[in-house]
Amino acid sequence: MTEPEDAQQTGLPHPPPRPHRRWLRWAALGASLAVLAAGGAAWFLYDRLDGNIRTDTEAVEQLRRFERERPAAVVHEAKNILLIGSDDRSGDNGRYGRDSGTQRSDTTILLHLSADRSDATGVSIPRDLMVDIPECSRPDGTTAGPLFAQFNWAYEMGGAACTIRTVENLTGIRVDHHLIVDFTGFEKLVDAVGGVEVCLAEPVNDPEAHLVLDAGPQRLDGEQALGYVRARKGIGDGSDTQRMERQQEFLSTMLRQVRDDGLLTDPAELYRVLDAVTSSLTADPGLDSLSELYDLISGVRGIPEDQVRFMTAPRQPYTYDPNRDELVQPDADLLFEALREDRPVPEEGERSSGSPSAGPLTGPSAGTGVPASDTGTEAPEPGGSPTGSPTGSPSPGESADGTAGSLCG
């Protein structure tokens, strides 16, 4: 007869629990509380990161109004994401220049992810490219009529929606998602990854970009990095083409550094990076959550490094103003067609003979090396017309590569 049965039959009370049983019960309770606490902390951190991302509902509403004018997706599994760097100078961004109540897209990259996620291609759209900007709704509710002007005016006139529609009109490519990053967000991200190493062949001094750097290898913090990717005067030949090349190289180096340093495998470091990334983003409803961003990253993290390419849309000085750009044809159309149909980007030798060359399509465009008159911080007010008259310029294809701005490998 077991002890409980004997106690029940004799009417005697149950013996007190043994010490080791009491200890096991307290251990189980403690473990349960620890699991709950960890789960609660994890949920708190997730909720905080998720809440950092701002949703651009206004752009979605405007795009819906013009849905009939937008191009259809050709390959549905492929994704085209427009990355917009805003030069908004309100709030914390005010130290980067005078806030005249306007903002422009200082950097715009169309990122194409192939349907099978075997490769990714980022194409920079020159800010000074002369384009047809469609009718757009202004932030104050008024309407801006169609305009032929430099590309970055689209963002000032109608924000992300106007920029997206301008890109779609220019390329015939359906933009599936968009992400906007501002100045302070870029700074935070660079600081979160511990800075990024660059190598300069000559010193840089650009007061307008708040940038003073010595020659040689050095690691840039967030504020220095922002000046480095935005600078035009005092570095290289002062062209927007070189600036776009620096931006592309910098992004490639930063992504490679994050991977090689193992930052994404250290929970504390990962949180710092995610906090910086999410707090700097404004996204459409399809990318405005951690889970959606994770799904996107999961789909591309297996792409080989040599299949991730950055380039600039083939461009040359605008016929009527060498300080502005125009597309080189048929090179640009061949590039846009390949991305639209999710085909390999044409190699330099595959372009039609006799067309002006603006650099290989498989890398940053060489451009023409024509110095630009503005600094990238100010531009004429929208509504004007292209100035200047037809003028001579360096022959298309002349290298714009400078001695300052190459990144340390």
Coordinates of C-alpha atoms in Angstrom, one line a residue, residues 45-400:
L45 CA 11.5 45.7 -28.1
Y46 CA 9.8 44.4 -31.2
D47 CA 6.8 46.7 -30.7
R48 CA 9.2 49.6 -30.2
L49 CA 11.2 48.9 -33.4
D50 CA 8.0 48.3 -35.3
G51 CA 6.6 51.6 -34.1
N52 CA 9.6 53.5 -35.2
I53 CA 8.7 53.1 -38.9
R54 CA 6.5 55.9 -40.3
T55 CA 3.8 55.0 -42.9
D56 CA 3.4 57.1 -46.0
T57 CA -0.3 56.8 -46.4
E58 CA -0.5 60.1 -48.3
A59 CA 1.6 58.8 -51.2
V60 CA -0.5 55.7 -51.4
E61 CA -3.7 57.7 -51.6
Q62 CA -2.3 59.9 -54.4
L63 CA -1.0 57.0 -56.4
R64 CA -4.4 55.4 -56.2
R65 CA -5.9 58.5 -57.8
F66 CA -3.6 58.1 -60.8
E67 CA -3.7 54.3 -61.0
R68 CA -4.9 54.3 -64.6
E69 CA -1.8 56.2 -65.7
R70 CA 0.7 53.9 -64.0
P71 CA 2.5 51.1 -65.8
A72 CA 1.5 47.5 -65.1
A73 CA 3.9 45.1 -63.5
V74 CA 5.4 42.8 -66.2
V75 CA 7.0 40.2 -63.9
H76 CA 5.0 40.0 -60.7
E77 CA 7.5 38.1 -58.6
A78 CA 10.2 40.7 -59.3
K79 CA 10.2 43.8 -57.0
N80 CA 11.1 47.4 -57.8
I81 CA 11.7 49.5 -54.7
L82 CA 12.4 53.3 -54.9
L83 CA 14.9 54.5 -52.3
I84 CA 14.6 58.2 -51.7
G85 CA 17.0 60.3 -49.7
S86 CA 15.2 63.4 -48.6
D87 CA 17.1 66.7 -48.1
D88 CA 14.4 68.0 -45.8
R89 CA 15.9 70.7 -43.5
S90 CA 13.2 71.0 -40.9
G91 CA 13.7 69.8 -37.3
D92 CA 17.0 68.1 -36.5
N93 CA 18.0 68.4 -40.2
G94 CA 18.1 72.2 -40.0
R95 CA 21.8 72.4 -39.4
Y96 CA 22.4 71.1 -42.9
G97 CA 21.1 74.3 -44.6
R98 CA 18.4 76.9 -44.7
D99 CA 14.9 75.6 -44.6
S100 CA 12.9 77.5 -47.2
G101 CA 9.8 75.4 -46.7
T102 CA 10.8 72.9 -49.5
Q103 CA 12.6 69.6 -49.7
R104 CA 14.0 67.7 -52.6
S105 CA 15.1 64.2 -53.3
D106 CA 18.9 64.5 -52.8
T107 CA 19.4 60.8 -53.7
T108 CA 17.1 58.5 -55.6
I109 CA 17.9 54.8 -56.4
L110 CA 15.6 52.4 -58.2
L111 CA 16.4 49.0 -56.7
H112 CA 15.3 46.0 -58.8
L113 CA 15.2 42.5 -57.2
S114 CA 14.9 39.7 -59.7
A115 CA 12.0 37.3 -59.5
D116 CA 14.2 34.4 -58.4
R117 CA 16.2 36.7 -56.1
S118 CA 19.4 35.7 -57.8
D119 CA 20.5 39.3 -58.4
A120 CA 19.8 42.9 -57.4
T121 CA 20.4 46.1 -59.4
G122 CA 20.4 49.6 -58.1
V123 CA 20.1 52.4 -60.6
S124 CA 20.7 56.0 -59.5
I125 CA 18.5 58.7 -61.0
P126 CA 20.5 61.9 -61.4
R127 CA 19.0 64.7 -59.4
D128 CA 19.7 67.2 -62.2
L129 CA 18.2 65.0 -65.0
M130 CA 15.8 66.9 -67.1
V131 CA 12.5 65.0 -67.2
D132 CA 8.8 65.4 -67.7
I133 CA 7.1 65.7 -64.3
P134 CA 3.4 64.8 -64.5
E135 CA 0.5 66.7 -62.8
C136 CA 0.9 66.2 -59.1
S137 CA -0.9 67.1 -55.9
R138 CA 1.0 69.5 -53.6
P139 CA 1.0 68.9 -49.8
D140 CA -1.3 71.9 -49.4
G141 CA -4.0 70.2 -51.6
T142 CA -3.4 72.3 -54.7
T143 CA -2.4 70.8 -58.0
A144 CA 0.9 71.4 -59.9
G145 CA 0.6 71.1 -63.6
P146 CA 2.9 69.1 -65.8
L147 CA 6.4 70.5 -66.0
F148 CA 9.6 69.8 -67.8
A149 CA 12.3 70.3 -65.1
Q150 CA 15.1 68.7 -63.2
F151 CA 14.2 65.4 -61.6
N152 CA 14.5 66.5 -57.9
W153 CA 11.8 69.1 -58.3
A154 CA 9.2 66.3 -58.4
Y155 CA 9.7 65.5 -54.7
E156 CA 9.4 69.2 -53.8
M157 CA 6.2 69.5 -55.8
G158 CA 4.4 66.4 -54.7
G159 CA 6.5 64.3 -52.4
A160 CA 7.1 60.6 -52.8
A161 CA 4.0 60.0 -55.0
C162 CA 5.1 62.6 -57.6
T163 CA 8.6 61.2 -57.6
I164 CA 7.3 57.7 -58.1
R165 CA 5.1 58.7 -61.0
T166 CA 8.0 60.6 -62.6
V167 CA 10.2 57.6 -62.3
E168 CA 7.5 55.4 -63.8
N169 CA 7.0 57.8 -66.7
L170 CA 10.7 57.9 -67.3
T171 CA 11.4 54.2 -67.2
G172 CA 8.1 52.4 -67.8
I173 CA 8.8 50.4 -64.7
R174 CA 6.1 49.8 -62.0
V175 CA 7.4 50.9 -58.6
D176 CA 6.1 48.3 -56.0
H177 CA 7.4 49.9 -52.8
H178 CA 9.2 53.0 -51.6
L179 CA 11.4 53.9 -48.7
I180 CA 12.4 57.4 -47.6
V181 CA 15.5 58.1 -45.5
D182 CA 16.3 61.6 -44.2
F183 CA 19.6 63.2 -43.2
T184 CA 19.5 62.3 -39.5
G185 CA 18.4 58.8 -40.2
F186 CA 21.5 58.2 -42.4
E187 CA 23.7 59.6 -39.7
K188 CA 22.2 57.3 -37.0
L189 CA 22.7 54.2 -39.2
V190 CA 26.3 54.9 -39.9
D191 CA 27.0 55.5 -36.2
A192 CA 25.1 52.3 -35.3
V193 CA 27.4 50.2 -37.5
G194 CA 30.5 51.8 -36.0
G195 CA 31.3 54.1 -38.9
V196 CA 32.5 53.2 -42.4
E197 CA 36.0 53.2 -43.7
V198 CA 37.0 55.2 -46.8
C199 CA 40.3 56.1 -48.4
L200 CA 40.9 59.5 -49.8
A201 CA 43.8 60.3 -52.2
E202 CA 43.7 64.0 -51.3
P203 CA 42.3 66.2 -48.5
V204 CA 38.7 67.4 -48.6
N205 CA 37.4 70.7 -47.4
D206 CA 33.7 71.5 -48.2
P207 CA 32.2 74.0 -45.8
E208 CA 28.7 73.7 -47.3
A209 CA 28.7 69.9 -46.7
H210 CA 30.3 70.4 -43.2
L211 CA 33.1 68.2 -44.3
V212 CA 36.9 68.5 -43.6
L213 CA 38.9 65.3 -44.1
D214 CA 42.5 64.4 -44.3
A215 CA 43.9 62.3 -47.1
G216 CA 44.4 58.5 -46.6
P217 CA 42.3 55.8 -45.0
Q218 CA 39.9 56.7 -42.2
R219 CA 36.7 55.7 -40.6
L220 CA 33.9 58.2 -41.0
D221 CA 31.2 58.7 -38.3
G222 CA 27.6 59.5 -39.2
E223 CA 28.0 63.2 -39.7
Q224 CA 31.2 62.9 -41.7
A225 CA 29.7 60.2 -43.8
L226 CA 26.6 62.3 -44.6
G227 CA 28.9 65.2 -45.7
Y228 CA 31.0 62.7 -47.8
V229 CA 28.1 61.3 -49.8
R230 CA 26.5 64.7 -50.3
A231 CA 29.6 66.8 -51.1
R232 CA 30.2 68.3 -54.5
K233 CA 32.6 71.2 -54.0
G234 CA 36.0 70.4 -52.7
I235 CA 36.0 66.7 -53.7
G236 CA 36.7 65.2 -57.1
D237 CA 35.6 67.3 -60.1
G238 CA 32.5 68.7 -58.4
S239 CA 30.0 66.8 -60.6
D240 CA 26.8 65.1 -59.5
T241 CA 28.0 62.0 -61.4
Q242 CA 30.9 61.5 -59.0
R243 CA 28.7 62.2 -56.1
M244 CA 26.4 59.4 -57.2
E245 CA 29.3 57.1 -57.6
R246 CA 30.5 57.8 -54.1
Q247 CA 27.0 57.1 -52.7
Q248 CA 26.9 53.8 -54.5
E249 CA 30.3 52.8 -53.4
F250 CA 29.6 53.9 -49.8
L251 CA 26.4 51.8 -49.6
S252 CA 28.2 48.8 -51.0
T253 CA 31.0 49.1 -48.5
M254 CA 28.6 49.6 -45.6
L255 CA 26.6 46.6 -46.4
R256 CA 29.7 44.5 -46.8
Q257 CA 31.0 45.7 -43.5
V258 CA 27.8 44.9 -41.7
R259 CA 28.0 41.3 -43.1
D260 CA 31.7 40.8 -42.5
D261 CA 31.7 42.3 -38.9
G262 CA 29.0 39.9 -37.8
L263 CA 26.9 42.8 -36.5
L264 CA 23.6 41.0 -37.3
T265 CA 24.6 38.0 -35.2
D266 CA 25.1 39.9 -32.0
P267 CA 21.7 40.6 -30.3
A268 CA 22.8 43.9 -28.8
E269 CA 24.5 45.2 -31.9
L270 CA 21.6 44.0 -34.0
Y271 CA 19.1 46.0 -31.9
R272 CA 21.2 49.1 -32.3
V273 CA 21.3 48.7 -36.1
L274 CA 17.6 47.9 -36.3
D275 CA 16.7 50.9 -34.1
A276 CA 18.7 53.2 -36.3
V277 CA 17.3 51.8 -39.5
T278 CA 13.6 51.7 -38.4
S279 CA 13.7 55.2 -36.8
S280 CA 15.0 56.7 -40.0
L281 CA 12.4 55.1 -42.4
T282 CA 9.2 56.3 -43.9
A283 CA 7.6 53.5 -46.0
D284 CA 4.5 52.6 -47.9
P285 CA 2.1 50.2 -46.1
G286 CA 3.7 47.2 -47.8
L287 CA 7.1 47.8 -46.0
D288 CA 6.1 49.6 -42.8
S289 CA 6.6 46.8 -40.4
L290 CA 9.5 44.7 -39.1
S291 CA 7.9 41.5 -40.4
E292 CA 7.6 42.9 -43.9
L293 CA 11.1 44.2 -43.9
Y294 CA 12.4 40.9 -42.6
D295 CA 10.6 39.0 -45.4
L296 CA 12.2 41.4 -47.9
I297 CA 15.7 40.9 -46.4
S298 CA 15.3 37.2 -46.2
G299 CA 14.6 37.0 -49.8
V300 CA 17.7 38.8 -50.9
R301 CA 20.3 37.8 -48.3
G302 CA 21.3 34.8 -50.4
I303 CA 22.2 36.9 -53.4
P304 CA 26.0 36.6 -54.2
E305 CA 28.0 39.7 -53.7
D306 CA 29.0 39.9 -57.3
Q307 CA 25.3 39.8 -58.3
V308 CA 24.5 43.0 -56.4
R309 CA 25.3 45.9 -58.7
F310 CA 24.9 49.7 -58.5
M311 CA 25.0 51.9 -61.6
T312 CA 23.8 55.3 -62.8
A313 CA 21.3 55.8 -65.6
P314 CA 23.3 56.6 -68.7
R315 CA 23.5 60.4 -68.9
Q316 CA 25.3 63.3 -70.5
P317 CA 25.1 67.1 -70.3
Y318 CA 21.8 68.5 -71.3
T319 CA 22.0 70.1 -74.7
Y320 CA 20.8 73.6 -73.5
D321 CA 22.5 73.7 -70.1
P322 CA 25.7 71.7 -69.4
N323 CA 24.9 72.0 -65.7
R324 CA 21.9 69.7 -66.1
D325 CA 21.7 66.1 -67.4
E326 CA 19.8 64.2 -70.1
L327 CA 19.6 60.5 -70.8
V328 CA 21.8 58.8 -73.4
Q329 CA 19.7 56.9 -75.9
P330 CA 19.2 54.1 -76.7
D331 CA 21.4 53.0 -73.7
A332 CA 18.9 54.2 -71.1
D333 CA 15.9 52.5 -72.8
L334 CA 17.8 49.3 -73.1
L335 CA 18.6 49.4 -69.4
F336 CA 15.0 50.2 -68.4
E337 CA 13.6 47.5 -70.7
A338 CA 15.9 44.9 -69.2
L339 CA 14.8 45.8 -65.6
R340 CA 11.2 46.0 -66.6
E341 CA 11.2 42.5 -68.1
D342 CA 13.5 41.1 -65.4
R343 CA 16.2 40.2 -67.9
P344 CA 20.0 40.6 -67.4
V345 CA 21.2 44.1 -67.7
P346 CA 22.9 44.6 -71.1
E347 CA 26.7 44.6 -71.0
E348 CA 28.6 47.5 -72.6
G349 CA 29.2 45.6 -75.8
E350 CA 25.5 44.8 -76.2
R351 CA 24.6 48.5 -76.7
S352 CA 23.8 49.6 -80.2
S353 CA 26.8 50.9 -82.1
G354 CA 27.0 54.5 -82.8
S355 CA 25.2 55.7 -79.7
P356 CA 26.9 58.1 -77.4
S357 CA 28.5 56.4 -74.5
A358 CA 28.0 57.5 -70.9
G359 CA 29.8 54.7 -69.3
P360 CA 29.1 50.9 -69.0
L361 CA 25.7 49.8 -68.0
T362 CA 27.2 47.3 -65.6
G363 CA 28.8 49.9 -63.4
P364 CA 28.5 53.6 -62.4
S365 CA 28.2 55.8 -65.4
A366 CA 31.4 57.6 -66.3
G367 CA 29.5 60.7 -67.2
T368 CA 31.3 63.7 -68.8
G369 CA 33.0 65.4 -65.9
V370 CA 31.2 68.7 -66.4
P371 CA 31.3 70.6 -63.1
A372 CA 27.8 71.6 -61.9
S373 CA 27.0 75.1 -61.0
D374 CA 24.9 74.4 -57.9
T375 CA 26.0 72.5 -54.7
G376 CA 23.1 70.2 -54.4
T377 CA 21.6 72.3 -51.5
E378 CA 19.8 75.0 -53.5
A379 CA 18.1 75.1 -56.9
P380 CA 16.0 77.6 -58.9
E381 CA 12.4 77.8 -58.0
P382 CA 10.1 75.4 -60.0
G383 CA 8.3 77.0 -62.8
G384 CA 11.3 78.3 -64.7
S385 CA 12.6 77.0 -68.0
P386 CA 16.0 75.5 -68.8
T387 CA 18.6 78.3 -69.0
G388 CA 21.5 78.7 -71.3
S389 CA 22.0 77.9 -75.0
P390 CA 23.5 75.0 -76.8
T391 CA 27.1 74.9 -75.8
G392 CA 30.2 72.8 -76.3
S393 CA 31.0 70.2 -73.7
P394 CA 33.6 67.4 -73.2
S395 CA 33.0 64.4 -75.5
P396 CA 30.6 61.8 -74.1
G397 CA 32.4 59.1 -72.3
E398 CA 35.1 61.2 -70.9
S399 CA 36.0 59.9 -67.5
A400 CA 34.7 61.7 -64.4

